[in-house]
């Protein structure tokens, strides 16, 4: 849908379903009229097996690339860092895997850090909330870059 339509996702915690979504009619029409005609909503819970193909590593790779650009944009008012990242051919293997599934054995691992329904309490307002997404990068001194999506600790 290319970011043209807002879609709301709900997580079902009391059933075996991953959740459900609400979308405007235009979004549903865009899905049904597209060449592919489907949307993938990645869902992780203890009852659902992880995909055995490249779906998970390609999805995490896409998140990693976008998160890296987000981090670059957030750390600088200049576009120079983003342009340098775009031109950096060291990330081409990941880009190729994300776009075309070129490397079928791209490694990733999943490990739960805390319960999926874990709630936190804001110390100032006492409001209860859930952490839906956190991420960080590990850059090693041998030019390795690891993306860590910290909700369920997904590594790419």
Tab-separated table of N, CA and C in Angstrom:
chain	number	residue	atom	x	y	z
A	1	UNK	N	0.823	-1.198	0.000
A	1	UNK	CA	0.000	0.000	0.000
A	1	UNK	C	0.861	1.254	0.000
A	2	UNK	N	2.157	1.091	0.142
A	2	UNK	CA	3.111	2.182	-0.012
A	2	UNK	C	2.836	3.377	0.880
A	3	UNK	N	2.328	3.162	2.074
A	3	UNK	CA	2.117	4.242	3.022
A	3	UNK	C	0.999	5.194	2.649
A	4	UNK	N	0.143	4.821	1.728
A	4	UNK	CA	-0.923	5.708	1.286
A	4	UNK	C	-2.164	5.609	2.164
A	5	UNK	N	-2.297	4.527	2.909
A	5	UNK	CA	-3.505	4.303	3.697
A	5	UNK	C	-3.123	3.936	5.125
A	6	UNK	N	-3.840	4.514	6.081
A	6	UNK	CA	-3.626	4.149	7.472
A	6	UNK	C	-4.366	2.863	7.792
A	7	UNK	N	-3.687	1.925	8.433
A	7	UNK	CA	-4.286	0.661	8.843
A	7	UNK	C	-4.014	0.489	10.325
A	8	UNK	N	-5.036	0.118	11.080
A	8	UNK	CA	-4.889	-0.110	12.510
A	8	UNK	C	-4.861	-1.607	12.778
A	9	UNK	N	-3.852	-2.048	13.521
A	9	UNK	CA	-3.723	-3.450	13.896
A	9	UNK	C	-3.989	-3.600	15.381
A	10	UNK	N	-4.721	-4.658	15.745
A	10	UNK	CA	-4.957	-4.985	17.147
A	10	UNK	C	-4.391	-6.351	17.423
A	11	UNK	N	-3.770	-6.492	18.553
A	11	UNK	CA	-3.234	-7.779	18.977
A	11	UNK	C	-4.277	-8.465	19.845
A	12	UNK	N	-4.644	-9.705	19.496
A	12	UNK	CA	-5.581	-10.479	20.308
A	12	UNK	C	-4.778	-11.290	21.316
A	13	UNK	N	-4.945	-10.990	22.586
A	13	UNK	CA	-4.194	-11.714	23.610
A	13	UNK	C	-4.978	-12.875	24.186
A	14	UNK	N	-6.274	-12.950	23.910
A	14	UNK	CA	-7.116	-13.985	24.499
A	14	UNK	C	-7.515	-15.074	23.519
A	15	UNK	N	-6.856	-15.138	22.378
A	15	UNK	CA	-7.223	-16.157	21.406
A	15	UNK	C	-5.976	-16.660	20.702
A	16	UNK	N	-6.151	-17.642	19.843
A	16	UNK	CA	-5.024	-18.186	19.087
A	16	UNK	C	-4.721	-17.360	17.852
A	17	UNK	N	-5.553	-16.373	17.558
A	17	UNK	CA	-5.302	-15.509	16.416
A	17	UNK	C	-4.265	-14.469	16.794
A	18	UNK	N	-3.461	-14.068	15.842
A	18	UNK	CA	-2.447	-13.050	16.099
A	18	UNK	C	-3.074	-11.689	16.323
A	19	UNK	N	-4.205	-11.422	15.680
A	19	UNK	CA	-4.867	-10.136	15.825
A	19	UNK	C	-5.787	-9.880	14.662
A	20	UNK	N	-6.254	-8.664	14.581
A	20	UNK	CA	-7.108	-8.275	13.466
A	20	UNK	C	-6.786	-6.833	13.093
A	21	UNK	N	-7.320	-6.390	11.955
A	21	UNK	CA	-7.003	-5.044	11.514
A	21	UNK	C	-8.249	-4.340	10.999
A	22	UNK	N	-8.148	-3.029	10.998
A	22	UNK	CA	-9.201	-2.173	10.461
A	22	UNK	C	-8.543	-1.274	9.426
A	23	UNK	N	-9.136	-1.231	8.238
A	23	UNK	CA	-8.563	-0.428	7.164
A	23	UNK	C	-9.678	0.260	6.406
A	24	UNK	N	-9.413	1.452	5.884
A	24	UNK	CA	-10.428	2.121	5.072
A	24	UNK	C	-10.696	1.330	3.785
A	25	UNK	N	-11.866	1.521	3.230
A	25	UNK	CA	-12.262	0.808	2.019
A	25	UNK	C	-11.247	0.993	0.901
A	26	UNK	N	-10.676	2.192	0.771
A	26	UNK	CA	-9.687	2.436	-0.284
A	26	UNK	C	-8.480	1.510	-0.120
A	27	UNK	N	-8.093	1.244	1.123
A	27	UNK	CA	-6.950	0.362	1.366
A	27	UNK	C	-7.279	-1.063	0.953
A	28	UNK	N	-8.470	-1.534	1.305
A	28	UNK	CA	-8.878	-2.891	0.920
A	28	UNK	C	-8.932	-3.006	-0.607
A	29	UNK	N	-9.464	-1.984	-1.259
A	29	UNK	CA	-9.520	-2.004	-2.728
A	29	UNK	C	-8.124	-2.002	-3.328
A	30	UNK	N	-7.223	-1.242	-2.737
A	30	UNK	CA	-5.848	-1.204	-3.233
A	30	UNK	C	-5.197	-2.576	-3.112
A	31	UNK	N	-5.480	-3.291	-2.028
A	31	UNK	CA	-4.919	-4.634	-1.842
A	31	UNK	C	-5.509	-5.594	-2.871
A	32	UNK	N	-6.812	-5.595	-2.987
A	32	UNK	CA	-7.457	-6.554	-3.886
A	32	UNK	C	-7.183	-6.251	-5.354
A	33	UNK	N	-6.891	-5.008	-5.693
A	33	UNK	CA	-6.622	-4.645	-7.082
A	33	UNK	C	-5.139	-4.693	-7.451
A	34	UNK	N	-4.292	-4.952	-6.469
A	34	UNK	CA	-2.857	-4.979	-6.761
A	34	UNK	C	-2.485	-6.295	-7.424
A	35	UNK	N	-1.286	-6.333	-7.992
A	35	UNK	CA	-0.805	-7.554	-8.640
A	35	UNK	C	-0.615	-8.688	-7.640
A	36	UNK	N	-0.220	-8.357	-6.434
A	36	UNK	CA	0.021	-9.382	-5.427
A	36	UNK	C	-1.246	-9.698	-4.642
A	37	UNK	N	-2.010	-8.682	-4.255
A	37	UNK	CA	-3.289	-8.902	-3.595
A	37	UNK	C	-3.218	-9.422	-2.180
A	38	UNK	N	-2.126	-9.168	-1.473
A	38	UNK	CA	-2.058	-9.614	-0.085
A	38	UNK	C	-1.177	-8.677	0.732
A	39	UNK	N	-1.337	-8.758	2.050
A	39	UNK	CA	-0.497	-8.037	3.003
A	39	UNK	C	0.004	-9.064	3.996
A	40	UNK	N	1.244	-8.952	4.378
A	40	UNK	CA	1.797	-9.833	5.399
A	40	UNK	C	1.880	-9.042	6.699
A	41	UNK	N	1.243	-9.556	7.739
A	41	UNK	CA	1.348	-8.983	9.072
A	41	UNK	C	2.186	-9.943	9.909
A	42	UNK	N	3.461	-9.651	10.100
A	42	UNK	CA	4.279	-10.562	10.896
A	42	UNK	C	3.723	-10.657	12.308
A	43	UNK	N	3.546	-11.871	12.782
A	43	UNK	CA	3.001	-12.087	14.115
A	43	UNK	C	3.859	-13.113	14.832
A	44	UNK	N	4.180	-12.826	16.056
A	44	UNK	CA	4.970	-13.735	16.855
A	44	UNK	C	4.228	-13.995	18.152
A	45	UNK	N	3.891	-15.227	18.380
A	45	UNK	CA	3.451	-15.635	19.700
A	45	UNK	C	3.897	-17.077	19.880
A	46	UNK	N	3.767	-17.572	21.070
A	46	UNK	CA	4.323	-18.889	21.371
A	46	UNK	C	3.620	-20.019	20.638
A	47	UNK	N	2.397	-19.783	20.134
A	47	UNK	CA	1.654	-20.828	19.440
A	47	UNK	C	1.893	-20.840	17.938
A	48	UNK	N	2.463	-19.791	17.396
A	48	UNK	CA	2.675	-19.710	15.954
A	48	UNK	C	4.134	-20.012	15.630
A	49	UNK	N	4.376	-20.951	14.722
A	49	UNK	CA	5.765	-21.223	14.342
A	49	UNK	C	6.320	-20.086	13.486
A	50	UNK	N	7.612	-19.891	13.574
A	50	UNK	CA	8.261	-18.894	12.726
A	50	UNK	C	8.333	-19.424	11.304
A	51	UNK	N	8.294	-18.542	10.319
A	51	UNK	CA	8.411	-19.002	8.928
A	51	UNK	C	9.740	-19.722	8.716
A	52	UNK	N	9.714	-20.765	7.923
A	52	UNK	CA	10.926	-21.541	7.662
A	52	UNK	C	11.642	-21.077	6.394
A	53	UNK	N	11.035	-20.160	5.660
A	53	UNK	CA	11.663	-19.661	4.446
A	53	UNK	C	12.353	-18.328	4.743
A	54	UNK	N	12.532	-17.503	3.737
A	54	UNK	CA	13.248	-16.236	3.911
A	54	UNK	C	12.352	-15.094	4.393
A	55	UNK	N	11.084	-15.355	4.660
A	55	UNK	CA	10.148	-14.282	5.031
A	55	UNK	C	10.645	-13.486	6.229
A	56	UNK	N	11.049	-14.156	7.291
A	56	UNK	CA	11.465	-13.469	8.511
A	56	UNK	C	12.747	-12.670	8.301
A	57	UNK	N	13.755	-13.269	7.683
A	57	UNK	CA	15.023	-12.545	7.508
A	57	UNK	C	14.863	-11.373	6.547
A	58	UNK	N	14.017	-11.519	5.538
A	58	UNK	CA	13.784	-10.395	4.616
A	58	UNK	C	13.034	-9.268	5.331
A	59	UNK	N	12.042	-9.625	6.134
A	59	UNK	CA	11.289	-8.620	6.886
A	59	UNK	C	12.203	-7.886	7.871
A	60	UNK	N	13.003	-8.633	8.626
A	60	UNK	CA	13.908	-8.009	9.591
A	60	UNK	C	14.970	-7.169	8.884
A	61	UNK	N	15.433	-7.636	7.750
A	61	UNK	CA	16.404	-6.859	6.982
A	61	UNK	C	15.822	-5.533	6.520
A	62	UNK	N	14.567	-5.553	6.088
A	62	UNK	CA	13.900	-4.311	5.675
A	62	UNK	C	13.780	-3.354	6.857
A	63	UNK	N	13.376	-3.876	8.003
A	63	UNK	CA	13.287	-3.039	9.198
A	63	UNK	C	14.662	-2.479	9.540
A	64	UNK	N	15.690	-3.314	9.455
A	64	UNK	CA	17.044	-2.881	9.798
A	64	UNK	C	17.515	-1.743	8.898
A	65	UNK	N	17.288	-1.875	7.593
A	65	UNK	CA	17.701	-0.813	6.671
A	65	UNK	C	16.962	0.495	6.962
A	66	UNK	N	15.656	0.402	7.176
A	66	UNK	CA	14.881	1.606	7.459
A	66	UNK	C	15.260	2.203	8.812
A	67	UNK	N	15.505	1.355	9.804
A	67	UNK	CA	15.892	1.840	11.125
A	67	UNK	C	17.263	2.513	11.083
A	68	UNK	N	18.162	1.980	10.254
A	68	UNK	CA	19.484	2.581	10.134
A	68	UNK	C	19.377	3.988	9.549
A	69	UNK	N	18.567	4.140	8.517
A	69	UNK	CA	18.357	5.467	7.930
A	69	UNK	C	17.691	6.393	8.954
A	70	UNK	N	16.704	5.869	9.681
A	70	UNK	CA	16.054	6.667	10.735
A	70	UNK	C	17.080	7.150	11.751
A	71	UNK	N	17.992	6.263	12.156
A	71	UNK	CA	19.026	6.633	13.128
A	71	UNK	C	19.936	7.710	12.548
A	72	UNK	N	20.305	7.587	11.267
A	72	UNK	CA	21.161	8.591	10.634
A	72	UNK	C	20.461	9.940	10.550
A	73	UNK	N	19.188	9.917	10.165
A	73	UNK	CA	18.426	11.169	10.063
A	73	UNK	C	18.277	11.812	11.432
A	74	UNK	N	18.053	11.000	12.462
A	74	UNK	CA	17.856	11.510	13.821
A	74	UNK	C	19.128	12.094	14.414
A	75	UNK	N	20.281	11.648	13.925
A	75	UNK	CA	21.541	12.088	14.525
A	75	UNK	C	22.179	13.271	13.812
A	76	UNK	N	21.581	13.720	12.709
A	76	UNK	CA	22.204	14.793	11.957
A	76	UNK	C	21.153	15.598	11.199
A	77	UNK	N	21.443	16.876	11.033
A	77	UNK	CA	20.563	17.711	10.218
A	77	UNK	C	20.969	17.656	8.748
A	78	UNK	N	22.115	17.057	8.476
A	78	UNK	CA	22.612	16.948	7.111
A	78	UNK	C	22.131	15.642	6.477
A	79	UNK	N	21.936	15.664	5.181
A	79	UNK	CA	21.569	14.434	4.462
A	79	UNK	C	22.812	13.665	4.015
A	80	UNK	N	23.973	14.195	4.325
A	80	UNK	CA	25.219	13.587	3.879
A	80	UNK	C	25.386	12.152	4.397
A	81	UNK	N	25.035	11.906	5.656
A	81	UNK	CA	25.161	10.556	6.209
A	81	UNK	C	24.235	9.567	5.498
A	82	UNK	N	23.000	9.998	5.235
A	82	UNK	CA	22.048	9.132	4.553
A	82	UNK	C	22.530	8.847	3.136
A	83	UNK	N	22.999	9.865	2.446
A	83	UNK	CA	23.507	9.669	1.082
A	83	UNK	C	24.708	8.724	1.078
A	84	UNK	N	25.554	8.845	2.089
A	84	UNK	CA	26.711	7.959	2.202
A	84	UNK	C	26.253	6.513	2.428
A	85	UNK	N	25.242	6.322	3.262
A	85	UNK	CA	24.702	4.988	3.515
A	85	UNK	C	24.098	4.389	2.244
A	86	UNK	N	23.341	5.207	1.521
A	86	UNK	CA	22.715	4.732	0.279
A	86	UNK	C	23.773	4.295	-0.727
A	87	UNK	N	24.882	5.029	-0.785
A	87	UNK	CA	25.940	4.721	-1.744
A	87	UNK	C	26.908	3.639	-1.255
A	88	UNK	N	26.794	3.225	0.004
A	88	UNK	CA	27.726	2.265	0.587
A	88	UNK	C	27.404	0.854	0.104
A	89	UNK	N	28.273	0.309	-0.740
A	89	UNK	CA	28.002	-1.005	-1.325
A	89	UNK	C	28.173	-2.158	-0.340
A	90	UNK	N	28.671	-1.897	0.855
A	90	UNK	CA	28.773	-2.966	1.857
A	90	UNK	C	27.395	-3.457	2.298
A	91	UNK	N	26.356	-2.640	2.110
A	91	UNK	CA	24.999	-3.035	2.485
A	91	UNK	C	24.223	-3.628	1.304
A	92	UNK	N	24.846	-3.700	0.139
A	92	UNK	CA	24.166	-4.253	-1.035
A	92	UNK	C	23.714	-5.705	-0.857
A	93	UNK	N	24.512	-6.576	-0.224
A	93	UNK	CA	24.007	-7.945	-0.035
A	93	UNK	C	22.697	-7.980	0.779
A	94	UNK	N	22.603	-7.153	1.806
A	94	UNK	CA	21.358	-7.095	2.579
A	94	UNK	C	20.231	-6.509	1.741
A	95	UNK	N	20.520	-5.456	1.002
A	95	UNK	CA	19.493	-4.869	0.129
A	95	UNK	C	18.986	-5.894	-0.893
A	96	UNK	N	19.907	-6.645	-1.479
A	96	UNK	CA	19.517	-7.667	-2.456
A	96	UNK	C	18.667	-8.756	-1.812
A	97	UNK	N	19.036	-9.136	-0.606
A	97	UNK	CA	18.251	-10.166	0.093
A	97	UNK	C	16.848	-9.656	0.403
A	98	UNK	N	16.750	-8.430	0.899
A	98	UNK	CA	15.449	-7.853	1.253
A	98	UNK	C	14.567	-7.711	0.015
A	99	UNK	N	15.116	-7.186	-1.044
A	99	UNK	CA	14.319	-6.906	-2.251
A	99	UNK	C	14.006	-8.156	-3.065
A	100	UNK	N	14.983	-9.058	-3.187
A	100	UNK	CA	14.841	-10.150	-4.140
A	100	UNK	C	15.014	-11.544	-3.542
A	101	UNK	N	15.321	-11.620	-2.239
A	101	UNK	CA	15.553	-12.927	-1.633
A	101	UNK	C	16.783	-13.620	-2.185
A	102	UNK	N	17.809	-12.832	-2.526
A	102	UNK	CA	18.978	-13.368	-3.212
A	102	UNK	C	19.767	-14.368	-2.363
A	103	UNK	N	19.843	-14.170	-1.082
A	103	UNK	CA	20.595	-15.071	-0.212
A	103	UNK	C	19.575	-15.817	0.647
A	104	UNK	N	19.345	-17.075	0.333
A	104	UNK	CA	18.294	-17.809	1.032
A	104	UNK	C	18.690	-18.219	2.446
A	105	UNK	N	19.950	-18.097	2.800
A	105	UNK	CA	20.411	-18.507	4.123
A	105	UNK	C	20.861	-17.327	4.983
A	106	UNK	N	20.167	-16.192	4.875
A	106	UNK	CA	20.545	-15.036	5.682
A	106	UNK	C	20.228	-15.346	7.143
A	107	UNK	N	21.218	-15.318	8.021
A	107	UNK	CA	20.972	-15.747	9.398
A	107	UNK	C	20.213	-14.703	10.223
A	108	UNK	N	19.306	-15.191	11.028
A	108	UNK	CA	18.651	-14.371	12.037
A	108	UNK	C	18.257	-15.292	13.181
A	109	UNK	N	18.124	-14.742	14.349
A	109	UNK	CA	17.708	-15.561	15.484
A	109	UNK	C	16.656	-14.800	16.274
A	110	UNK	N	15.837	-15.552	16.998
A	110	UNK	CA	14.754	-14.972	17.779
A	110	UNK	C	14.850	-15.504	19.195
A	111	UNK	N	14.770	-14.597	20.141
A	111	UNK	CA	14.772	-14.977	21.548
A	111	UNK	C	13.908	-13.974	22.297
A	112	UNK	N	12.972	-14.462	23.085
A	112	UNK	CA	12.084	-13.577	23.829
A	112	UNK	C	12.834	-12.985	25.027
A	113	UNK	N	12.762	-11.672	25.172
A	113	UNK	CA	13.387	-10.998	26.299
A	113	UNK	C	12.420	-10.932	27.475
A	114	UNK	N	11.193	-10.537	27.185
A	114	UNK	CA	10.166	-10.498	28.223
A	114	UNK	C	8.835	-10.896	27.608
A	115	UNK	N	7.880	-11.235	28.444
A	115	UNK	CA	6.584	-11.709	27.991
A	115	UNK	C	5.946	-10.716	27.022
A	116	UNK	N	5.302	-11.253	25.975
A	116	UNK	CA	4.683	-10.408	24.956
A	116	UNK	C	3.600	-9.504	25.528
A	117	UNK	N	3.003	-9.868	26.631
A	117	UNK	CA	1.945	-9.056	27.242
A	117	UNK	C	2.445	-8.238	28.432
A	118	UNK	N	3.760	-8.135	28.578
A	118	UNK	CA	4.355	-7.378	29.677
A	118	UNK	C	3.900	-5.925	29.633
A	119	UNK	N	3.458	-5.422	30.760
A	119	UNK	CA	3.052	-4.019	30.877
A	119	UNK	C	4.027	-3.290	31.784
A	120	UNK	N	4.220	-2.035	31.494
A	120	UNK	CA	5.100	-1.176	32.263
A	120	UNK	C	4.258	-0.054	32.868
A	121	UNK	N	4.771	0.568	33.899
A	121	UNK	CA	4.069	1.675	34.540
A	121	UNK	C	4.957	2.908	34.452
A	122	UNK	N	4.412	3.988	33.869
A	122	UNK	CA	5.121	5.257	33.793
A	122	UNK	C	5.278	5.803	35.207
A	123	UNK	N	6.510	6.083	35.618
A	123	UNK	CA	6.772	6.528	36.991
A	123	UNK	C	6.137	7.867	37.314
A	124	UNK	N	6.018	8.733	36.337
A	124	UNK	CA	5.457	10.069	36.595
A	124	UNK	C	3.937	10.073	36.574
A	125	UNK	N	3.340	9.433	35.570
A	125	UNK	CA	1.888	9.512	35.393
A	125	UNK	C	1.143	8.297	35.929
A	126	UNK	N	1.884	7.243	36.242
A	126	UNK	CA	1.303	5.968	36.691
A	126	UNK	C	0.456	5.288	35.615
A	127	UNK	N	0.580	5.741	34.369
A	127	UNK	CA	-0.139	5.103	33.266
A	127	UNK	C	0.536	3.783	32.909
A	128	UNK	N	-0.289	2.812	32.563
A	128	UNK	CA	0.206	1.504	32.136
A	128	UNK	C	0.368	1.533	30.615
A	129	UNK	N	1.488	0.988	30.138
A	129	UNK	CA	1.728	0.955	28.698
A	129	UNK	C	2.512	-0.294	28.339
A	130	UNK	N	2.542	-0.593	27.050
A	130	UNK	CA	3.353	-1.684	26.527
A	130	UNK	C	4.408	-1.119	25.599
A	131	UNK	N	5.572	-1.705	25.628
A	131	UNK	CA	6.628	-1.352	24.689
A	131	UNK	C	6.403	-2.195	23.443
A	132	UNK	N	6.083	-1.526	22.344
A	132	UNK	CA	5.768	-2.245	21.118
A	132	UNK	C	6.997	-2.470	20.250
A	133	UNK	N	7.987	-1.588	20.352
A	133	UNK	CA	9.115	-1.715	19.461
A	133	UNK	C	10.280	-0.905	19.998
A	134	UNK	N	11.413	-1.523	20.063
A	134	UNK	CA	12.673	-0.855	20.382
A	134	UNK	C	13.723	-1.465	19.463
A	135	UNK	N	14.747	-0.706	19.156
A	135	UNK	CA	15.813	-1.285	18.350
A	135	UNK	C	17.117	-0.576	18.638
A	136	UNK	N	18.186	-1.247	18.287
A	136	UNK	CA	19.512	-0.661	18.390
A	136	UNK	C	20.417	-1.377	17.402
A	137	UNK	N	21.617	-0.874	17.262
A	137	UNK	CA	22.603	-1.467	16.369
A	137	UNK	C	23.862	-1.771	17.148
A	138	UNK	N	24.485	-2.870	16.805
A	138	UNK	CA	25.784	-3.230	17.349
A	138	UNK	C	26.770	-3.158	16.197
A	139	UNK	N	27.706	-2.240	16.294
A	139	UNK	CA	28.741	-2.086	15.274
A	139	UNK	C	30.044	-2.594	15.870
A	140	UNK	N	30.625	-3.607	15.240
A	140	UNK	CA	31.844	-4.194	15.780
A	140	UNK	C	33.069	-3.510	15.196
A	141	UNK	N	34.219	-3.785	15.807
A	141	UNK	CA	35.458	-3.170	15.315
A	141	UNK	C	35.997	-3.859	14.067
A	142	UNK	N	35.280	-4.878	13.555
A	142	UNK	CA	35.668	-5.520	12.298
A	142	UNK	C	34.607	-5.261	11.224
A	143	UNK	N	33.945	-4.113	11.329
A	143	UNK	CA	32.991	-3.629	10.335
A	143	UNK	C	31.752	-4.515	10.174
A	144	UNK	N	31.349	-5.181	11.243
A	144	UNK	CA	30.078	-5.911	11.229
A	144	UNK	C	29.006	-5.011	11.833
A	145	UNK	N	27.806	-5.116	11.302
A	145	UNK	CA	26.697	-4.326	11.796
A	145	UNK	C	25.538	-5.261	12.107
A	146	UNK	N	25.117	-5.310	13.363
A	146	UNK	CA	24.010	-6.157	13.776
A	146	UNK	C	22.832	-5.274	14.170
A	147	UNK	N	21.665	-5.618	13.660
A	147	UNK	CA	20.422	-4.933	14.022
A	147	UNK	C	19.753	-5.754	15.109
A	148	UNK	N	19.388	-5.093	16.191
A	148	UNK	CA	18.721	-5.771	17.291
A	148	UNK	C	17.366	-5.113	17.485
A	149	UNK	N	16.292	-5.841	17.166
A	149	UNK	CA	14.932	-5.371	17.394
A	149	UNK	C	14.591	-5.902	18.769
A	150	UNK	N	14.537	-5.023	19.758
A	150	UNK	CA	14.578	-5.433	21.148
A	150	UNK	C	13.262	-5.891	21.745
A	151	UNK	N	12.200	-5.932	20.997
A	151	UNK	CA	10.946	-6.434	21.575
A	151	UNK	C	11.058	-7.917	21.872
A	152	UNK	N	11.478	-8.676	20.899
A	152	UNK	CA	11.679	-10.107	21.091
A	152	UNK	C	13.104	-10.489	20.744
A	153	UNK	N	13.988	-9.518	20.720
A	153	UNK	CA	15.385	-9.700	20.411
A	153	UNK	C	15.569	-10.482	19.123
A	154	UNK	N	15.302	-9.809	18.038
A	154	UNK	CA	15.462	-10.383	16.712
A	154	UNK	C	16.758	-9.851	16.121
A	155	UNK	N	17.643	-10.724	15.752
A	155	UNK	CA	18.945	-10.318	15.234
A	155	UNK	C	19.020	-10.555	13.745
A	156	UNK	N	19.556	-9.575	13.012
A	156	UNK	CA	19.847	-9.755	11.592
A	156	UNK	C	21.320	-9.443	11.402
